């Protein structure tokens, strides 16, 4: 037998002894597909059941809350500015430090206001002296009036006596014309007229003295009013002098100091600002998130700066109107190219230090980003 015949026979044997391609023999080619195995379906059903149940529970829990990342810490920032012009001769070193209400922040040079206070004080003293002088004039006028009144008693008494003598003479003349001489009667009449004239003059002097007393008393009123006016000017000058001392109107942290010792400041120039201790959250929720939101609902607050701290709070108020309605240039939707956009409504959220971490123990300030979550169900 030739070599070629032996090679062909060997190849036939190798092909005959190869793996069973009909699936009746052993090897991987005889296993069924994975999706035909019962274990595959058991695992698949289990996984789908877990996903469905977990998703259902997650949806049931998530629908109880409304959250937004369009929120930030807010506060009423107090900006410190003088009402008078001058040079700063003292500035407190309180940058980024907490101060109490009444703490001295800056002092403006006060030469001009001090001079005005001294001038107003001198004017007040002068007016007080004039008032005391008016009081003395009243006392003197009253004494003069009493003296004139005392001096007027004698002419008045003489006039009364002369009138009585004339009356007696006239009565005697009526009874007996011969009882009284014509010369006596004429003398009595002349004496009565002279005494009456003296009494009238004395009465006029008393009236003049009374008028002098009234004038002096009115001068007291005018002097008193002048004293009050001068004192008011002194108080105003002292207020102006007090405006040269700038103190903290509230407790808080001093920020954004823009001046230094020796700087010239004008009225209205912002020197620094104070962030008060009381801060809150302004959260801009979509209008579609407000359906179940109510005042007083609990809120969990996450601050980006402190992600591990969960602050507690509550819904304090909901603004009546979307934020865009209060913009400097509100949008005009009557131009024909209107596109509906879900609007944002500011919601004020107050911290509850008693139910969780105290925000005053953390440097929270206006503008810091937060994520509030409101429990609405």
Short mmCIF file of C-alpha atoms in Angstrom, two decimals, residues 10-225:
data_model
loop_
_atom_site.label_atom_id
_atom_site.label_comp_id
_atom_site.label_asym_id
_atom_site.label_seq_id
_atom_site.Cartn_x
_atom_site.Cartn_y
_atom_site.Cartn_z
CA UNK A 10 -5.84 8.18 8.76
CA UNK A 11 -7.84 11.29 7.88
CA UNK A 12 -11.04 9.23 7.63
CA UNK A 13 -10.47 7.83 11.05
CA UNK A 14 -9.91 11.29 12.57
CA UNK A 15 -13.12 12.59 11.06
CA UNK A 16 -15.07 9.53 12.25
CA UNK A 17 -13.73 9.89 15.80
CA UNK A 18 -14.42 13.65 16.10
CA UNK A 19 -16.99 15.25 18.47
CA UNK A 20 -20.64 14.32 18.17
CA UNK A 21 -22.39 17.09 16.30
CA UNK A 22 -25.87 15.57 16.63
CA UNK A 23 -26.22 16.37 20.33
CA UNK A 24 -26.34 12.76 21.42
CA UNK A 25 -22.81 12.67 22.79
CA UNK A 26 -21.13 14.58 25.68
CA UNK A 27 -19.50 18.10 25.61
CA UNK A 28 -20.78 21.77 25.75
CA UNK A 29 -22.57 21.45 22.47
CA UNK A 30 -25.25 19.33 24.17
CA UNK A 31 -26.38 21.95 26.85
CA UNK A 32 -29.73 23.84 26.36
CA UNK A 33 -29.74 27.68 26.01
CA UNK A 34 -29.73 29.80 29.21
CA UNK A 35 -33.23 31.24 28.70
CA UNK A 36 -34.58 27.62 28.63
CA UNK A 37 -33.26 26.88 32.09
CA UNK A 38 -35.69 27.18 35.08
CA UNK A 39 -33.06 28.81 37.28
CA UNK A 40 -32.78 31.72 34.85
CA UNK A 41 -36.49 32.44 35.05
CA UNK A 42 -36.54 32.14 38.83
CA UNK A 43 -33.73 34.70 39.13
CA UNK A 44 -35.31 37.01 36.54
CA UNK A 45 -38.70 36.96 38.26
CA UNK A 46 -37.04 37.61 41.61
CA UNK A 47 -35.04 40.57 40.29
CA UNK A 48 -38.07 42.09 38.54
CA UNK A 49 -40.18 41.64 41.69
CA UNK A 50 -37.55 43.35 43.83
CA UNK A 51 -37.26 46.23 41.33
CA UNK A 52 -41.04 46.67 41.11
CA UNK A 53 -41.58 46.46 44.87
CA UNK A 54 -38.62 48.75 45.58
CA UNK A 55 -39.76 51.24 42.96
CA UNK A 56 -43.28 51.23 44.38
CA UNK A 57 -42.06 51.87 47.91
CA UNK A 58 -39.71 54.57 46.65
CA UNK A 59 -42.54 56.27 44.76
CA UNK A 60 -44.86 56.03 47.74
CA UNK A 61 -42.17 57.61 49.93
CA UNK A 62 -40.96 60.20 47.41
CA UNK A 63 -44.46 61.51 46.70
CA UNK A 64 -44.64 62.67 50.32
CA UNK A 65 -41.91 65.28 49.74
CA UNK A 66 -41.25 68.28 47.55
CA UNK A 67 -37.68 69.44 47.07
CA UNK A 68 -35.73 72.01 45.05
CA UNK A 69 -32.13 73.01 44.59
CA UNK A 70 -33.14 76.57 43.67
CA UNK A 71 -32.86 77.78 47.26
CA UNK A 72 -30.44 79.86 49.29
CA UNK A 73 -29.87 81.36 52.73
CA UNK A 74 -31.45 84.79 53.08
CA UNK A 75 -31.35 87.62 55.65
CA UNK A 76 -32.07 91.33 56.02
CA UNK A 77 -28.57 92.73 55.57
CA UNK A 78 -28.03 96.03 57.42
CA UNK A 79 -25.73 98.41 55.58
CA UNK A 80 -23.95 100.94 57.78
CA UNK A 81 -23.66 104.46 56.31
CA UNK A 82 -23.12 107.87 57.99
CA UNK A 83 -25.50 110.82 57.83
CA UNK A 84 -22.71 113.38 58.16
CA UNK A 85 -19.51 114.00 56.24
CA UNK A 86 -16.05 113.87 57.72
CA UNK A 87 -12.85 111.92 58.21
CA UNK A 88 -12.82 108.62 60.04
CA UNK A 89 -10.69 108.96 63.15
CA UNK A 90 -11.61 105.54 64.55
CA UNK A 91 -12.66 102.26 62.91
CA UNK A 92 -13.27 99.10 64.93
CA UNK A 93 -11.34 95.99 63.88
CA UNK A 94 -14.36 93.72 63.57
CA UNK A 95 -14.06 92.28 60.07
CA UNK A 96 -16.01 89.01 59.87
CA UNK A 97 -16.60 89.13 63.61
CA UNK A 98 -19.78 89.00 65.63
CA UNK A 99 -20.85 92.19 67.41
CA UNK A 100 -23.69 92.97 69.76
CA UNK A 101 -26.19 95.76 69.25
CA UNK A 102 -24.71 99.10 70.36
CA UNK A 103 -21.10 98.11 69.65
CA UNK A 104 -19.04 101.08 68.41
CA UNK A 105 -18.07 100.59 64.77
CA UNK A 106 -16.59 103.93 63.65
CA UNK A 107 -16.13 107.54 64.74
CA UNK A 108 -16.12 110.51 62.35
CA UNK A 109 -14.17 113.68 63.13
CA UNK A 110 -16.59 116.03 64.91
CA UNK A 111 -14.98 119.48 65.15
CA UNK A 112 -17.86 121.21 63.36
CA UNK A 113 -20.66 119.48 65.30
CA UNK A 114 -18.87 120.09 68.59
CA UNK A 115 -18.66 123.82 67.82
CA UNK A 116 -22.36 123.87 66.96
CA UNK A 117 -23.16 122.12 70.25
CA UNK A 118 -21.12 124.71 72.18
CA UNK A 119 -22.84 127.56 70.33
CA UNK A 120 -26.28 126.11 70.93
CA UNK A 121 -25.47 125.56 74.60
CA UNK A 122 -24.35 129.20 74.96
CA UNK A 123 -27.54 130.41 73.28
CA UNK A 124 -29.58 128.27 75.64
CA UNK A 125 -27.82 129.77 78.65
CA UNK A 126 -28.42 133.28 77.28
CA UNK A 127 -32.11 132.53 76.79
CA UNK A 128 -32.31 131.15 80.33
CA UNK A 129 -30.75 134.38 81.66
CA UNK A 130 -33.33 136.40 79.73
CA UNK A 131 -36.07 134.27 81.22
CA UNK A 132 -34.78 134.85 84.73
CA UNK A 133 -34.58 138.58 83.97
CA UNK A 134 -38.21 138.52 82.80
CA UNK A 135 -39.22 136.80 86.03
CA UNK A 136 -37.43 139.54 87.99
CA UNK A 137 -39.18 142.21 85.91
CA UNK A 138 -42.52 140.67 86.75
CA UNK A 139 -41.68 140.76 90.44
CA UNK A 140 -40.59 144.40 90.15
CA UNK A 141 -43.69 145.34 88.16
CA UNK A 142 -45.89 143.63 90.72
CA UNK A 143 -44.15 145.52 93.55
CA UNK A 144 -44.54 148.82 91.70
CA UNK A 145 -48.21 148.07 91.13
CA UNK A 146 -48.72 147.35 94.83
CA UNK A 147 -47.01 150.64 95.70
CA UNK A 148 -49.15 152.60 93.24
CA UNK A 149 -52.26 150.89 94.56
CA UNK A 150 -51.26 151.83 98.11
CA UNK A 151 -50.68 155.42 97.07
CA UNK A 152 -54.03 155.50 95.30
CA UNK A 153 -55.96 154.67 98.45
CA UNK A 154 -55.57 158.23 99.90
CA UNK A 155 -56.94 160.10 96.80
CA UNK A 156 -59.77 157.64 96.55
CA UNK A 157 -60.61 158.08 100.24
CA UNK A 158 -60.40 161.88 99.91
CA UNK A 159 -62.69 161.75 96.89
CA UNK A 160 -65.18 159.66 98.82
CA UNK A 161 -65.06 162.07 101.81
CA UNK A 162 -65.44 165.11 99.56
CA UNK A 163 -68.40 163.49 97.82
CA UNK A 164 -70.01 162.75 101.17
CA UNK A 165 -69.45 166.36 102.39
CA UNK A 166 -70.99 167.71 99.20
CA UNK A 167 -73.94 165.40 99.65
CA UNK A 168 -74.49 166.62 103.23
CA UNK A 169 -74.31 170.27 102.18
CA UNK A 170 -76.79 169.64 99.41
CA UNK A 171 -79.12 167.85 101.83
CA UNK A 172 -78.93 170.74 104.32
CA UNK A 173 -79.57 173.21 101.51
CA UNK A 174 -82.66 171.22 100.51
CA UNK A 175 -83.94 171.26 104.11
CA UNK A 176 -83.01 174.86 104.96
CA UNK A 177 -81.61 177.14 102.29
CA UNK A 178 -80.26 179.43 104.94
CA UNK A 179 -78.33 176.68 106.72
CA UNK A 180 -75.55 176.57 104.10
CA UNK A 181 -73.80 179.49 102.58
CA UNK A 182 -73.31 179.54 98.84
CA UNK A 183 -69.57 179.93 99.37
CA UNK A 184 -69.42 176.74 101.43
CA UNK A 185 -71.40 174.85 98.85
CA UNK A 186 -69.12 176.01 96.04
CA UNK A 187 -66.07 175.06 98.05
CA UNK A 188 -67.52 171.62 98.73
CA UNK A 189 -68.25 171.14 95.02
CA UNK A 190 -64.71 172.22 94.08
CA UNK A 191 -63.21 169.97 96.72
CA UNK A 192 -65.31 167.00 95.51
CA UNK A 193 -64.26 167.58 91.85
CA UNK A 194 -60.58 167.91 92.79
CA UNK A 195 -60.69 164.79 94.95
CA UNK A 196 -62.48 162.85 92.19
CA UNK A 197 -59.84 163.95 89.68
CA UNK A 198 -57.07 162.83 92.03
CA UNK A 199 -58.83 159.49 92.57
CA UNK A 200 -59.22 158.99 88.79
CA UNK A 201 -55.54 159.77 88.27
CA UNK A 202 -54.60 157.29 90.98
CA UNK A 203 -56.86 154.66 89.37
CA UNK A 204 -55.19 155.25 86.02
CA UNK A 205 -51.80 154.78 87.63
CA UNK A 206 -52.98 151.48 89.13
CA UNK A 207 -54.30 150.39 85.73
CA UNK A 208 -50.98 151.34 84.13
CA UNK A 209 -49.13 149.33 86.76
CA UNK A 210 -51.44 146.35 86.07
CA UNK A 211 -50.66 146.65 82.36
CA UNK A 212 -46.95 146.69 83.13
CA UNK A 213 -47.38 143.49 85.16
CA UNK A 214 -49.26 141.86 82.26
CA UNK A 215 -46.55 142.87 79.79
CA UNK A 216 -43.86 141.49 82.09
CA UNK A 217 -45.74 138.21 82.43
CA UNK A 218 -46.07 137.93 78.64
CA UNK A 219 -42.35 138.53 78.40
CA UNK A 220 -41.90 135.57 80.74
CA UNK A 221 -43.88 133.41 78.29
CA UNK A 222 -41.79 134.63 75.38
CA UNK A 223 -38.58 134.06 77.32
CA UNK A 224 -39.73 130.55 78.28
CA UNK A 225 -40.48 129.74 74.63
#
